[in-house]
mmCIF file of C-alpha atoms in Angstrom:
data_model
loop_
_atom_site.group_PDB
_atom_site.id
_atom_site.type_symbol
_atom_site.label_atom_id
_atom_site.label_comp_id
_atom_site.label_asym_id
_atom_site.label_seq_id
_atom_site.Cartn_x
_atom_site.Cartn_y
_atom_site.Cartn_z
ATOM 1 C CA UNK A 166 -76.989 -98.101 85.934
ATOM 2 C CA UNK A 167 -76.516 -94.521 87.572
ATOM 3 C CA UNK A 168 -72.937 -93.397 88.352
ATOM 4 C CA UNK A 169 -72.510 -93.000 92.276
ATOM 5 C CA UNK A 170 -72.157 -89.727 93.402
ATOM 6 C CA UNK A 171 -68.568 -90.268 94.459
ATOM 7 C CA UNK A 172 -67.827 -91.392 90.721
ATOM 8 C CA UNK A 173 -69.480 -88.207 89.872
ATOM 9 C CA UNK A 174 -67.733 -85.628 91.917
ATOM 10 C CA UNK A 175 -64.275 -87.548 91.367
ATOM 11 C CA UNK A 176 -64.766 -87.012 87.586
ATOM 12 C CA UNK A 177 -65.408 -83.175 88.191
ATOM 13 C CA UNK A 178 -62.472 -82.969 90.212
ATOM 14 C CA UNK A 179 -59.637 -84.981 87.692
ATOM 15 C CA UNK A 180 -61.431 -82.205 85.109
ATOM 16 C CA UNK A 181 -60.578 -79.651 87.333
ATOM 17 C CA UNK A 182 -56.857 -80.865 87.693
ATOM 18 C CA UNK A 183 -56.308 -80.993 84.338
ATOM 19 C CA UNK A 184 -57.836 -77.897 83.868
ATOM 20 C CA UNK A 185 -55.359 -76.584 86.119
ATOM 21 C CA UNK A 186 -52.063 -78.012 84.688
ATOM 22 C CA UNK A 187 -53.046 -76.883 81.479
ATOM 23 C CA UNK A 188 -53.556 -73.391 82.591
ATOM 24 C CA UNK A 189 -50.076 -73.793 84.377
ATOM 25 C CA UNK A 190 -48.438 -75.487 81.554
ATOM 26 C CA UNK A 191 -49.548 -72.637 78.997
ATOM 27 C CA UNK A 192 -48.695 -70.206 81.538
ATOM 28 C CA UNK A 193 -45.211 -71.714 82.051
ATOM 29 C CA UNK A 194 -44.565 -71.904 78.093
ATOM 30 C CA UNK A 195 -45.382 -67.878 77.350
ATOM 31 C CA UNK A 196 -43.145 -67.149 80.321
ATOM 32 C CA UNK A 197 -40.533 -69.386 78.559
ATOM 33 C CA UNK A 198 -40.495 -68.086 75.134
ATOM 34 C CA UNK A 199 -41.301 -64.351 76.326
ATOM 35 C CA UNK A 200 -38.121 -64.295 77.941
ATOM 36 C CA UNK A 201 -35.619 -65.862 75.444
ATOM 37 C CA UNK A 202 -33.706 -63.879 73.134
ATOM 38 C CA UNK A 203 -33.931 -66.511 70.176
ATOM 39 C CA UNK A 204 -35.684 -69.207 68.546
ATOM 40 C CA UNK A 205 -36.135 -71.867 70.845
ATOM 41 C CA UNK A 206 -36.325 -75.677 69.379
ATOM 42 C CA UNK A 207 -39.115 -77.869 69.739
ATOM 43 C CA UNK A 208 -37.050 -80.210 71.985
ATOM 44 C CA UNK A 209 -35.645 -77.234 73.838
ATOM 45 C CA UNK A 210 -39.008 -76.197 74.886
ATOM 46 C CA UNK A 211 -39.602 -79.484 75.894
ATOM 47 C CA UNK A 212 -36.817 -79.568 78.100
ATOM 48 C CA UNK A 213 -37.282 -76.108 79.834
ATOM 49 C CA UNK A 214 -41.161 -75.766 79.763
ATOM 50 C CA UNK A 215 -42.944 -77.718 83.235
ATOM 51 C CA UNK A 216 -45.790 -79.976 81.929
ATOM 52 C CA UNK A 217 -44.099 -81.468 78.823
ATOM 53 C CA UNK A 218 -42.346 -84.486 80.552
ATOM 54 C CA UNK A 219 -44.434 -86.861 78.220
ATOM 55 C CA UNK A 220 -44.236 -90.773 77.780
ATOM 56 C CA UNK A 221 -43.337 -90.271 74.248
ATOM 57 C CA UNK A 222 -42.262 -87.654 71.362
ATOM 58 C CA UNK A 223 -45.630 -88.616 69.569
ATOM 59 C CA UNK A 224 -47.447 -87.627 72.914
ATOM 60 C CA UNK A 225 -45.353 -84.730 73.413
ATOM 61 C CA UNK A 226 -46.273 -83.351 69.874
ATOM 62 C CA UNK A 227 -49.338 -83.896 70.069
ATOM 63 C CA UNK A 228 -49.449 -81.896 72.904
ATOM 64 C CA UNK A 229 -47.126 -79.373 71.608
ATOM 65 C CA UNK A 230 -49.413 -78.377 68.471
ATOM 66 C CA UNK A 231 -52.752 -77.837 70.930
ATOM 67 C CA UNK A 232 -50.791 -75.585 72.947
ATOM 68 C CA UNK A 233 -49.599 -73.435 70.141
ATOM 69 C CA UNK A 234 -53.016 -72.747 68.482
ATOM 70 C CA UNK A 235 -54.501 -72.059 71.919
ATOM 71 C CA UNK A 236 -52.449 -69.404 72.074
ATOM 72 C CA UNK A 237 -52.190 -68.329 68.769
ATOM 73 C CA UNK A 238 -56.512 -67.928 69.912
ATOM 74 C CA UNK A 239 -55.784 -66.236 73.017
ATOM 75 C CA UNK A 240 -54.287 -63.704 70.386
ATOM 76 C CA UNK A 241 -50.599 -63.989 71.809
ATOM 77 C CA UNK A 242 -48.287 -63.172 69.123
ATOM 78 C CA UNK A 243 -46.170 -66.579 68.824
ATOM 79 C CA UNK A 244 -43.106 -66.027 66.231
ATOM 80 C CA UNK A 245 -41.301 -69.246 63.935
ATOM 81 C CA UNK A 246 -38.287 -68.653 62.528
ATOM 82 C CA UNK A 247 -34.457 -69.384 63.238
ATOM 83 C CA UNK A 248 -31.449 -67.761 64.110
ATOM 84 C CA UNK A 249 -28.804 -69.490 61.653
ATOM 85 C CA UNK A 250 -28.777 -69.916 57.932
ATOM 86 C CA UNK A 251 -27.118 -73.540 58.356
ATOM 87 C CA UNK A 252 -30.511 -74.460 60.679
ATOM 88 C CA UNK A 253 -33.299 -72.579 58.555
ATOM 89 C CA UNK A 254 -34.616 -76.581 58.466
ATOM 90 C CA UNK A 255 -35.568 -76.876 62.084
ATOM 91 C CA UNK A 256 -37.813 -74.147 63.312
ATOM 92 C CA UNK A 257 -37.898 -72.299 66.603
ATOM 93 C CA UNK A 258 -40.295 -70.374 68.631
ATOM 94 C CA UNK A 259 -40.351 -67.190 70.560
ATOM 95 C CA UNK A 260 -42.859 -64.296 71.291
ATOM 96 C CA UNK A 261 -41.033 -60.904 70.719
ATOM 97 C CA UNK A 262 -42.198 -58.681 73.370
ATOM 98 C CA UNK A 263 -42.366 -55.798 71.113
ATOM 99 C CA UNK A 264 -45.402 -57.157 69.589
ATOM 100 C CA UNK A 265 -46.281 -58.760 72.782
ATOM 101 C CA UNK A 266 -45.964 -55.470 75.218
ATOM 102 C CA UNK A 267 -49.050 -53.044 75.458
ATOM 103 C CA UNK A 268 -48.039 -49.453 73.727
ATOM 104 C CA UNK A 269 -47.796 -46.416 76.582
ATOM 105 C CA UNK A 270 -51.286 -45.644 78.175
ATOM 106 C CA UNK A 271 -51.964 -42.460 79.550
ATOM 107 C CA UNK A 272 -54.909 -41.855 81.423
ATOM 108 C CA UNK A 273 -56.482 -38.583 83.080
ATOM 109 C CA UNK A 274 -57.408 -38.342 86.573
ATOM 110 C CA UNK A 275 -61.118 -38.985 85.883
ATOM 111 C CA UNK A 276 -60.766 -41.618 83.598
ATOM 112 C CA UNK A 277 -58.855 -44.074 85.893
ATOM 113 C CA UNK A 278 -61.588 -43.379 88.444
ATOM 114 C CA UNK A 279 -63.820 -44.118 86.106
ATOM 115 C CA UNK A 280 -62.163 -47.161 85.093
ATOM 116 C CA UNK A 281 -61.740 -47.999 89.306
ATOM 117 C CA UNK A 282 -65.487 -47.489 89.524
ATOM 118 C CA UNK A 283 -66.294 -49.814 86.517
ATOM 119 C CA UNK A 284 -64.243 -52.874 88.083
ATOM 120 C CA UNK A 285 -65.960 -52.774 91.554
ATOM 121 C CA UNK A 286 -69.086 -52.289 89.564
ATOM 122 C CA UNK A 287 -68.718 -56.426 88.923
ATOM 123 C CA UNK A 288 -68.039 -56.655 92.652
ATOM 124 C CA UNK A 289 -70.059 -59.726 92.909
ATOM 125 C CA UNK A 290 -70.644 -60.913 89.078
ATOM 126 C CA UNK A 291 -68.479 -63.694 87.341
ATOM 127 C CA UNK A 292 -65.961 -60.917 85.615
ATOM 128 C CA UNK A 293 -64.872 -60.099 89.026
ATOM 129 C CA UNK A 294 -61.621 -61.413 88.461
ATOM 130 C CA UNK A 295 -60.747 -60.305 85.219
ATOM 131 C CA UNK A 296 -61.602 -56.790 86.424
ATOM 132 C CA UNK A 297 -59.351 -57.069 89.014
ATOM 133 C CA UNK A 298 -56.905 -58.608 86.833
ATOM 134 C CA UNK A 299 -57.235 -55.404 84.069
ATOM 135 C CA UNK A 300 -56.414 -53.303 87.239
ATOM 136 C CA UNK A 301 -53.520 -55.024 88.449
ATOM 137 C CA UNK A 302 -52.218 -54.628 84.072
ATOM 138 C CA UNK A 303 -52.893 -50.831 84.451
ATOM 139 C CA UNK A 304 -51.100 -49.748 87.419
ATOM 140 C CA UNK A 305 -47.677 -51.707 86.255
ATOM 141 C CA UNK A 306 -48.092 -49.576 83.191
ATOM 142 C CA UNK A 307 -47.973 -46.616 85.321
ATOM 143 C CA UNK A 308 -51.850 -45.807 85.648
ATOM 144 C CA UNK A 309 -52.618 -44.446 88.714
ATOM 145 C CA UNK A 310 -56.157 -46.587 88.719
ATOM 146 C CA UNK A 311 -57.104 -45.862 92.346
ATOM 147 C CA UNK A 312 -58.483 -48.563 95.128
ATOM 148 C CA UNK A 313 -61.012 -46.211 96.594
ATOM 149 C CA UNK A 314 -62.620 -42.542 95.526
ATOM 150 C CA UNK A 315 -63.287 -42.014 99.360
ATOM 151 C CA UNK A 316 -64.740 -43.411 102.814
ATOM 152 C CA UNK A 317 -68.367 -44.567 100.933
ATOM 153 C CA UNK A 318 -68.731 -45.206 97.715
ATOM 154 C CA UNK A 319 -71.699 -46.588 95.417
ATOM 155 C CA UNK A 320 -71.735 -50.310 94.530
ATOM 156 C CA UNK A 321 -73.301 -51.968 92.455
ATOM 157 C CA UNK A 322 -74.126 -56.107 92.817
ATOM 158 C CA UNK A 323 -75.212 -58.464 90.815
ATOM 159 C CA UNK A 324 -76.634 -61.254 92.790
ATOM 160 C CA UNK A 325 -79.674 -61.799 90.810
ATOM 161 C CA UNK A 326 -79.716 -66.003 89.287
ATOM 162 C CA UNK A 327 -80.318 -64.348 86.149
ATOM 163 C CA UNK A 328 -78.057 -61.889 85.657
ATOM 164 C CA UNK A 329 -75.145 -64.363 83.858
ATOM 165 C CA UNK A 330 -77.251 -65.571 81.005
ATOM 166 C CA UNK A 331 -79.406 -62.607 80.360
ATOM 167 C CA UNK A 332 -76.198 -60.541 80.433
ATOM 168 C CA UNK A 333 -74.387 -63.251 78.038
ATOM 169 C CA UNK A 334 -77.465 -63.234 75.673
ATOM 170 C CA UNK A 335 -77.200 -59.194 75.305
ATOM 171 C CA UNK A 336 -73.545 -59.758 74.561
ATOM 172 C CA UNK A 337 -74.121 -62.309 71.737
ATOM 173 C CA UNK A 338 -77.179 -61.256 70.352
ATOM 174 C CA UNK A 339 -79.453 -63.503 71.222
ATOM 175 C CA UNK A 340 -82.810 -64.852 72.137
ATOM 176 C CA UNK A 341 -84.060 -65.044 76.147
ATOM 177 C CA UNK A 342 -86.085 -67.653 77.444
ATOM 178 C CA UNK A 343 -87.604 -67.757 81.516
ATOM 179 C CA UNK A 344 -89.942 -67.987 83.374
ATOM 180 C CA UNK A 345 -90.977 -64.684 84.807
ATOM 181 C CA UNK A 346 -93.682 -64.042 88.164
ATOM 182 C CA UNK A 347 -95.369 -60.704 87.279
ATOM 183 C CA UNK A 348 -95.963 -58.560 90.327
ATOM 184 C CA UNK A 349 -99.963 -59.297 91.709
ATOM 185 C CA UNK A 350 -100.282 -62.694 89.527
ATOM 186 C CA UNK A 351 -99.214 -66.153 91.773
ATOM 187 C CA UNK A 352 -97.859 -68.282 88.902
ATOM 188 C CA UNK A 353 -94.778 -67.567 86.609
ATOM 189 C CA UNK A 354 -95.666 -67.430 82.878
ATOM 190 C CA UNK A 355 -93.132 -68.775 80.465
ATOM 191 C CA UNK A 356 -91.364 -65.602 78.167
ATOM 192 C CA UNK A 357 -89.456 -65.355 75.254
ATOM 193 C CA UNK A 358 -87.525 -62.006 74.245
ATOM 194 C CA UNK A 359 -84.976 -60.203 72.363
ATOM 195 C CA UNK A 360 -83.225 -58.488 74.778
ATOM 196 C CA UNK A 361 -81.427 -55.138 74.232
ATOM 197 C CA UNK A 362 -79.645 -54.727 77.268
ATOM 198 C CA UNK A 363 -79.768 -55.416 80.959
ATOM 199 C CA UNK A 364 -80.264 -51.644 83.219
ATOM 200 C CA UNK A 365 -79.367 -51.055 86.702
ATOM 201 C CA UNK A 366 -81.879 -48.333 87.910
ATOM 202 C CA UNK A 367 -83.382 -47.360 91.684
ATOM 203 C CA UNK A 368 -81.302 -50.637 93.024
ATOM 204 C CA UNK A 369 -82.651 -53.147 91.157
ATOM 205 C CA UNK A 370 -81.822 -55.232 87.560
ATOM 206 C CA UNK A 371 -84.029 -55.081 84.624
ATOM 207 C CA UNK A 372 -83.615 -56.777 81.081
ATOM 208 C CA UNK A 373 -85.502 -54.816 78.395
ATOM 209 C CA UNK A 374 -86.554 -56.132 75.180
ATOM 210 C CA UNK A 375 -88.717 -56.992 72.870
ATOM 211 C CA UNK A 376 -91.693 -59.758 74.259
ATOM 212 C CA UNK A 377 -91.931 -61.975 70.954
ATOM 213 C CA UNK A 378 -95.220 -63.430 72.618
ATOM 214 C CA UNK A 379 -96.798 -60.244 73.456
ATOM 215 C CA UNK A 380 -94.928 -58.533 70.216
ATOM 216 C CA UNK A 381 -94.114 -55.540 72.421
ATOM 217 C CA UNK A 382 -91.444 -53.308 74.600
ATOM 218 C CA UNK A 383 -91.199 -54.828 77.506
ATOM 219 C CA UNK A 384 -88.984 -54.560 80.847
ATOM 220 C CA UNK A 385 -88.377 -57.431 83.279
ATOM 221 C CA UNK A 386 -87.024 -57.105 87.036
ATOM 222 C CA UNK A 387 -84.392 -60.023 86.725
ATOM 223 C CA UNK A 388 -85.227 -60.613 91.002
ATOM 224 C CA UNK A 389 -88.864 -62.071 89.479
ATOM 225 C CA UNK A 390 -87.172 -64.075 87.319
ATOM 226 C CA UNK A 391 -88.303 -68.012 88.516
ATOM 227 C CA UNK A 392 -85.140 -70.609 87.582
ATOM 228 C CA UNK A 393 -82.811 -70.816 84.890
ATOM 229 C CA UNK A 394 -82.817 -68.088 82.096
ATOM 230 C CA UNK A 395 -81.472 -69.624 78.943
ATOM 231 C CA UNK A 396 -80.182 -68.134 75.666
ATOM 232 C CA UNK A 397 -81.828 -69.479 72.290
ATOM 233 C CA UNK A 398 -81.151 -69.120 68.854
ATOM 234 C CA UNK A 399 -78.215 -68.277 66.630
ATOM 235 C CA UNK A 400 -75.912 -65.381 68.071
ATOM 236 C CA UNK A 401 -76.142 -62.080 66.220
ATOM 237 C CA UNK A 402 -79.912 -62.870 65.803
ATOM 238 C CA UNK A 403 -81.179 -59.820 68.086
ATOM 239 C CA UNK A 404 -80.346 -56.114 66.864
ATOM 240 C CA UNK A 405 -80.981 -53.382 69.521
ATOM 241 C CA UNK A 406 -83.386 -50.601 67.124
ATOM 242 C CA UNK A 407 -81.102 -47.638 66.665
ATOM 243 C CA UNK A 408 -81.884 -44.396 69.268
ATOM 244 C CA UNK A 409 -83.054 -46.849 71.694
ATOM 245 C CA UNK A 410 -82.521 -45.556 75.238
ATOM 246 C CA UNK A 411 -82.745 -48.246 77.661
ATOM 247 C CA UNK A 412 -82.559 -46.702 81.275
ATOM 248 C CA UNK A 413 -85.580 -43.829 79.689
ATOM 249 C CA UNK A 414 -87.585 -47.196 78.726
ATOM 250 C CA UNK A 415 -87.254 -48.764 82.405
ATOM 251 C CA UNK A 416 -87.874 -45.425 83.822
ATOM 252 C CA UNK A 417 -91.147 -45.636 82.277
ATOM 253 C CA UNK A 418 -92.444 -49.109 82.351
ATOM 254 C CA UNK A 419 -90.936 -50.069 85.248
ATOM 255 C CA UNK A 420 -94.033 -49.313 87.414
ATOM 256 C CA UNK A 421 -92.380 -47.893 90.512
ATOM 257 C CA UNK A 422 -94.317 -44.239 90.214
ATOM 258 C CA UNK A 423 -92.374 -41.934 93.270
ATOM 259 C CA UNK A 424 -94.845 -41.490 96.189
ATOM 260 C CA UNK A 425 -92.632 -38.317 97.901
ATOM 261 C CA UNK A 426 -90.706 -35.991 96.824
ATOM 262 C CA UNK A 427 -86.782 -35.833 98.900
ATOM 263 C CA UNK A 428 -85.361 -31.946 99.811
ATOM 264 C CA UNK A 429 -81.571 -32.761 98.825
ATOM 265 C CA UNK A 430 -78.313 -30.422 98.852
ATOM 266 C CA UNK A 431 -75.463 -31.790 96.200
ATOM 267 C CA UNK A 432 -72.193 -30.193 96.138
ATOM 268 C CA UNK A 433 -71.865 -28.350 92.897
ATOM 269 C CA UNK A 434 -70.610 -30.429 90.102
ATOM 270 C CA UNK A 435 -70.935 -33.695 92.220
ATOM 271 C CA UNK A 436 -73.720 -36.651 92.060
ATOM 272 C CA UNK A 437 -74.674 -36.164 88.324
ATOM 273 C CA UNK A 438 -76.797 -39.743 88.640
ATOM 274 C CA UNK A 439 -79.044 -38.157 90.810
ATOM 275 C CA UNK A 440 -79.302 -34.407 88.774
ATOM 276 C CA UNK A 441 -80.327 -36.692 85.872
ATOM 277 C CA UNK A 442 -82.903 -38.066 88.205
ATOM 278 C CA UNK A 443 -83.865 -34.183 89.894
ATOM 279 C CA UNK A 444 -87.755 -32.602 89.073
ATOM 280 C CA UNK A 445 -85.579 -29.306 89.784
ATOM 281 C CA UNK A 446 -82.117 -28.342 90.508
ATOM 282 C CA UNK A 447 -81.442 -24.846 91.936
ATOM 283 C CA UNK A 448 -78.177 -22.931 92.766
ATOM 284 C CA UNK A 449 -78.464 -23.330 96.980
ATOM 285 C CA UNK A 450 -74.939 -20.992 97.561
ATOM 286 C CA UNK A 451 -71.802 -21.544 99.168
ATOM 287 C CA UNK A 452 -71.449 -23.851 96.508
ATOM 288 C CA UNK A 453 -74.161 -26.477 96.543
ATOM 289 C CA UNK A 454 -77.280 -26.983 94.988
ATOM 290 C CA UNK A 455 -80.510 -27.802 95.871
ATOM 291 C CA UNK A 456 -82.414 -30.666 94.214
ATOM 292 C CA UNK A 457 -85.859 -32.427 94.396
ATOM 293 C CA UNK A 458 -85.969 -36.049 93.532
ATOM 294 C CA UNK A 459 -89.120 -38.865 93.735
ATOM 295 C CA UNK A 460 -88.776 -41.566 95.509
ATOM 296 C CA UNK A 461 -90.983 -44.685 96.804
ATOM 297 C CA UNK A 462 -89.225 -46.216 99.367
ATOM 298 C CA UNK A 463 -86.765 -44.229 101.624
ATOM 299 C CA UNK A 464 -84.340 -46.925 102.520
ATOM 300 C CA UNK A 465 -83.799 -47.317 99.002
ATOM 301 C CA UNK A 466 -83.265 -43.617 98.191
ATOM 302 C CA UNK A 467 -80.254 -43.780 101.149
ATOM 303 C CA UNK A 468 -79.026 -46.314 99.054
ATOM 304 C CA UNK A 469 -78.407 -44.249 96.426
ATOM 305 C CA UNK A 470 -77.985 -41.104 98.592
ATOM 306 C CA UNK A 471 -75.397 -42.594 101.037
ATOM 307 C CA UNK A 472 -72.434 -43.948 98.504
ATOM 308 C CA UNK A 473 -71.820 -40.096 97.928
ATOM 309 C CA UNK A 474 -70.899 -39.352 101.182
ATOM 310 C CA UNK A 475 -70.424 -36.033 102.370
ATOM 311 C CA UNK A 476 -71.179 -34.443 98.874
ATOM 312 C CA UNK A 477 -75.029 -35.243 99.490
ATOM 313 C CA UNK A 478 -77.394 -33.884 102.342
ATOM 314 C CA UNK A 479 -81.228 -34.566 102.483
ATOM 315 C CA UNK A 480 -82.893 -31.922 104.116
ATOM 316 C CA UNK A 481 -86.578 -33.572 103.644
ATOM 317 C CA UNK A 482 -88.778 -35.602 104.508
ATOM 318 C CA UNK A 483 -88.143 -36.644 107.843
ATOM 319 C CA UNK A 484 -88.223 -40.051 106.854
ATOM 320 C CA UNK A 485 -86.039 -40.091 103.982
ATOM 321 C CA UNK A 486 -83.160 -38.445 106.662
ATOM 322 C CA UNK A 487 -83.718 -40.862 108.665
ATOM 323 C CA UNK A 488 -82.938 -43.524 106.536
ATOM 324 C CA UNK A 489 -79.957 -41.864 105.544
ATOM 325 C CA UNK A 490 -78.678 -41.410 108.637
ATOM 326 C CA UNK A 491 -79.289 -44.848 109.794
ATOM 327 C CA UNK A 492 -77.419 -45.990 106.525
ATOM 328 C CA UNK A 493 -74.425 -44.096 107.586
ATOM 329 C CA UNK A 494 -74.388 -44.654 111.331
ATOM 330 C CA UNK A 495 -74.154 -48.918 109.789
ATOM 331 C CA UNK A 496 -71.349 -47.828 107.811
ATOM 332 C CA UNK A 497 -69.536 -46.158 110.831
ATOM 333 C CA UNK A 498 -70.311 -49.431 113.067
#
């Protein structure tokens, strides 16, 4: 018999509940022992910690141990011992904040920009929060991690199905299966890869890797990707090959050849994505430059243009201003 799909969604939500109190409960018991000065008894916890008003002292226990190796896992530095000779017999807790505490960071002016640019990088992908959170940690240290670098900025989503699990596979090493609708053929074909990393380049996601099937380099627009991508294997299986440079390798097989070529003035020593991208850069005085990039599709090249504000000017073609302009008149709306 198939469970209703009240039954269903009621069981998701008392898992989510407990999910919660457990989260609060842990939360609740580092706050606790952080903040005491000495070893704390096992039935002194249970009195001053929320959470632990169990039916029983075999429940509580239980209870008790679980919580201690989770966050002996989480890495948080939880301390036995006992502050009297006369009581070395019953053991106490604590976490000494010395060990606890992160040491001084210092930080130059472009490196917490950096760091600022990184986190809204993940704008829209799952780590969103724990960037945020890694933020929040740096400026009470003193880290002058800044909200904004100016009126427009570049950003970078992530709202491709895909992106999670071929992004998770990278991470652990392992293999990729999808199916994956080639550009000109109707039907998705089933692949298998290793993949070495996933590339943001000319606004779009790629995975590149090796094609087991195909037993070559290939690259893979993560928007063509058709349903679920799912990690196989055992992690650690896939080694990137050392010297491999991923963005040069969807550069080339990426099959987006530049149909124009875009007139642009850079400030000096501002926009290095797009001198990495320049045919030619030439000193343009008055401190700017002059470069010439390829493009295919103007609307994406004031994409890329338009998050550095002021510090970028196309001068040509027509249409490629345009587009700019009508990018930052949006912006100003």
């Amino acid at each position: 018999m198939r469970p209703r799909r009240h039954e269903i969604m009621r069981g998701r939500l008392t898992s989510v509940l407990m999910s919660a109190k457990k989260t609060e409960r842990l939360l609740n018991l580092v706050i606790c022992l952080l903040h005491t000065r000495r070893y704390l008894s096992v039935q002194e916890i249970r009195d001053l910690v929320p959470g632990y008003a169990q039916d029983s002292e075999e429940a509580f226990r239980r209870m008790f141990e679980r919580d201690k190796e989770e966050l002996r896992d989480l890495g948080i530095p939880l301390e036995t011992g006992s502050d009297t000779a006369a009581h070395d017999d019953e053991l106490g807790y604590r976490i000494a904040r010395r060990a606890y505490e992160l040491p001084p960071i210092s930080l130059e002016a472009d490196e917490a920009a950096a760091l600022g640019l990184a986190a809204r990088l993940w704008q829209s992908a799952p780590m969103a929060g724990a960037t945020g959170t890694a933020l929040l940690k740096l400026r009470a240290a003193g880290v002058d991690a800044p909200e904004s670098t100016g009126a427009l900025e570049p950003r970078v989503g992530a709202a491709e199905p895909a992106f999670d699990a071929c992004l998770a596979a990278v991470t652990e090493g392992r293999r990729l299966q999808f199916a994956y609708r080639a550009s000109g053929r109707p039907e998705p074909e089933q692949r298998v890869i290793e993949p070495w990393g996933v590339v943001w380049w000319h606004g779009r996601w790629y995975v590149v890797g090796h094609d087991t099937g195909r037993d070559a380099v290939r690259v893979f627009r993560l928007s063509r990707v058709v349903g679920p991508a799912t990690a196989v294997g055992d992690p650690g299986s896939v080694t990137v090959p050392p010297g491999t440079d991923l963005r040069a390798l969807v550069a080339r097989m990426a099959g987006e050849e530049p149909r124009a070529t875009a007139v642009v003035r850079v400030r000096t020593g501002m926009a290095w994505a797009l001198r990495r991208e320049a045919s030619t850069v030439a000193a343009d005085g008055d401190g700017w430059d002059r470069l010439e990039l390829g493009f295919s599709d103007p609307d994406r090249l004031a994409d890329r243009v338009a998050g550095f504000g002021a510090d970028v000017v196309v001068l040509a073609p027509d249409e490629a201003r345009d587009a700019v302009v009508r990018r930052l008149q949006g912006v100003l709306a």
